[in-house]
């Protein structure tokens, strides 16, 4: 699969490396690349990962947003406040839904945002496989994201429609609170227990 990863920070780079190691054709794009070139790169991709800050995802250049129309777009953002210790939206909308509204025509799928940034390079903590809820309204796009996440080793689960990002994003904020606010460190994550 041809995948473009927008963002080369502590989320984008590990995801890009993992997907590339699986044999996918991965292109990474950072903020230094001109919008016209970014639009050309994402237009050539089957799937695009938004691993940029939430505000950057909402404010993509119109040429980039147009190039994403019809694409599967994985939203790995979280609508964090400037101190990272709370969410800016919730209850009646989510960051994922806001990103979808900013990218009309794109098939936005919420995924990878529930994993703390240092843990994107591996899908397990100890012997436990990290739970990765995947939410989206386009079933084909969501299925392809679940397959990618499963290839990377995550316990990827269909979490329903994109509106369920309203529940994924607060769970991520809880992890941030525990990791940084309570000092547990980043070696924590979500695991889905099954009977």
XYZ file of C-alpha atoms in Angstrom:
195
model
C 0.000 0.000 0.000
C 1.183 3.561 -0.705
C 1.023 5.501 2.553
C 1.875 9.135 3.226
C 2.621 10.081 6.828
C 2.180 13.779 7.526
C 4.402 14.529 10.500
C 7.821 13.200 11.399
C 7.689 13.668 15.149
C 7.300 11.147 17.949
C 4.092 9.681 16.463
C 4.623 9.949 12.717
C 8.173 8.671 12.488
C 7.641 5.421 14.454
C 4.457 4.706 12.492
C 6.234 5.391 9.199
C 9.150 3.161 10.188
C 6.842 0.346 11.281
C 4.740 0.503 8.127
C 7.836 0.643 5.941
C 9.306 -2.384 7.743
C 6.135 -4.261 6.803
C 6.836 -3.569 3.129
C 4.495 -0.644 2.520
C 5.588 2.199 0.257
C 5.790 5.012 2.823
C 6.458 8.697 2.238
C 6.914 11.080 5.164
C 6.193 14.787 5.014
C 7.181 17.347 7.635
C 6.169 20.958 8.145
C 9.119 22.280 6.130
C 7.655 20.944 2.865
C 5.701 23.458 0.763
C 1.926 22.870 0.635
C 1.930 22.334 -3.130
C 4.478 19.518 -2.761
C 2.553 18.036 0.188
C -0.618 17.992 -1.918
C 1.219 16.145 -4.697
C 2.634 13.573 -2.260
C -0.695 12.821 -0.561
C -2.495 12.709 -3.896
C -0.227 9.797 -4.850
C -0.992 7.835 -1.639
C -3.735 5.305 -0.959
C -3.822 6.173 2.744
C -2.632 9.259 4.612
C -1.723 9.393 8.321
C -2.231 12.753 10.036
C 0.436 12.668 12.747
C 0.538 16.418 13.204
C -0.734 18.645 16.012
C -4.531 18.916 16.172
C -4.554 22.598 15.125
C -2.365 21.768 12.127
C -4.838 19.063 11.049
C -7.702 21.556 11.218
C -5.748 24.217 9.339
C -4.351 22.281 6.400
C -3.728 24.310 3.274
C -6.714 24.104 0.924
C -4.575 22.359 -1.722
C -3.659 19.638 0.766
C -7.265 19.298 1.983
C -8.438 18.976 -1.638
C -5.826 16.274 -2.317
C -7.202 14.275 0.633
C -10.688 14.089 -0.856
C -11.592 10.446 -1.452
C -8.560 9.211 0.510
C -8.456 7.127 3.660
C -7.103 9.557 6.260
C -5.955 8.170 9.615
C -6.413 10.843 12.281
C -3.758 10.224 14.949
C -4.323 13.627 16.562
C -5.750 14.488 19.969
C -7.486 17.818 20.731
C -5.233 18.580 23.682
C -5.135 21.913 25.499
C -1.870 23.838 25.332
C -0.665 22.296 28.612
C -1.550 18.770 27.337
C -3.476 18.112 30.527
C -7.059 18.455 29.233
C -9.142 18.181 26.070
C -10.421 21.131 24.066
C -13.527 19.354 22.724
C -15.738 16.448 23.764
C -19.282 15.247 24.545
C -20.994 16.760 21.480
C -18.081 16.436 19.078
C -14.535 15.115 18.935
C -11.211 16.027 17.425
C -11.759 13.279 14.854
C -15.104 14.747 13.802
C -13.578 18.232 13.631
C -10.798 16.927 11.372
C -13.404 15.240 9.137
C -15.360 18.505 8.908
C -12.158 20.308 7.880
C -11.494 17.660 5.187
C -14.783 17.226 3.318
C -14.675 14.219 1.049
C -11.901 12.473 2.997
C -12.578 9.122 4.665
C -11.319 10.039 8.126
C -10.574 7.148 10.490
C -9.582 7.757 14.122
C -6.661 5.480 15.032
C -3.289 5.432 16.803
C -4.191 8.459 18.954
C -4.937 6.201 21.934
C -1.309 5.077 22.143
C 1.167 7.320 23.958
C 3.725 8.705 21.515
C 6.766 6.741 22.785
C 4.838 3.485 22.293
C 4.129 3.844 18.569
C 7.423 2.128 17.776
C 6.157 -1.160 19.212
C 2.713 -2.602 19.715
C 3.307 -4.332 23.023
C 4.240 -3.402 26.549
C 5.931 -6.336 28.191
C 3.966 -9.260 26.811
C 0.721 -7.321 26.466
C -0.556 -6.260 23.070
C -1.717 -2.625 23.081
C -5.419 -2.056 22.401
C -6.073 0.224 19.441
C -9.675 1.350 18.939
C -10.390 2.353 15.336
C -13.420 4.550 14.598
C -14.708 5.741 11.240
C -17.808 6.111 9.112
C -16.443 4.560 5.916
C -16.346 0.794 6.503
C -13.823 0.067 3.739
C -11.413 2.751 4.951
C -11.827 1.620 8.561
C -11.168 -2.010 7.620
C -7.953 -1.040 5.809
C -6.754 0.904 8.864
C -7.556 -2.038 11.149
C -5.526 -4.295 8.840
C -2.554 -1.872 8.912
C -2.675 -1.602 12.699
C -2.917 -5.377 13.041
C 0.105 -5.761 10.742
C 1.982 -3.428 13.085
C 1.083 -5.775 15.959
C -1.629 -3.760 17.710
C -4.880 -5.263 19.006
C -6.907 -3.204 16.539
C -10.668 -3.284 17.112
C -13.535 -1.707 15.178
C -14.810 0.934 17.617
C -17.792 1.989 15.510
C -18.517 5.323 13.843
C -16.231 8.342 13.878
C -18.431 9.932 16.544
C -17.008 7.325 18.954
C -13.762 9.317 18.843
C -15.572 11.276 21.588
C -14.794 8.333 23.875
C -11.366 7.401 22.501
C -9.873 10.868 22.988
C -10.763 11.155 26.722
C -9.205 7.711 27.331
C -6.016 9.050 25.774
C -6.122 12.106 28.011
C -6.427 9.770 31.007
C -3.232 7.998 29.891
C -1.499 11.385 29.595
C -2.672 12.343 33.086
C -1.359 9.068 34.498
C 1.926 9.169 32.588
C 2.856 12.783 33.193
C 0.524 14.148 35.868
C 0.810 11.168 38.220
C 4.357 10.238 37.242
C 3.706 6.710 35.969
C 5.837 7.365 32.889
C 5.103 6.535 29.284
C 5.443 2.772 29.593
C 1.664 2.455 30.015
C -1.172 1.766 27.595
C -4.624 0.334 27.100
C -5.250 -3.407 26.906
C -8.621 -4.925 25.979
C -9.258 -7.936 28.203
C -11.472 -10.689 26.781
C -13.128 -13.594 28.579
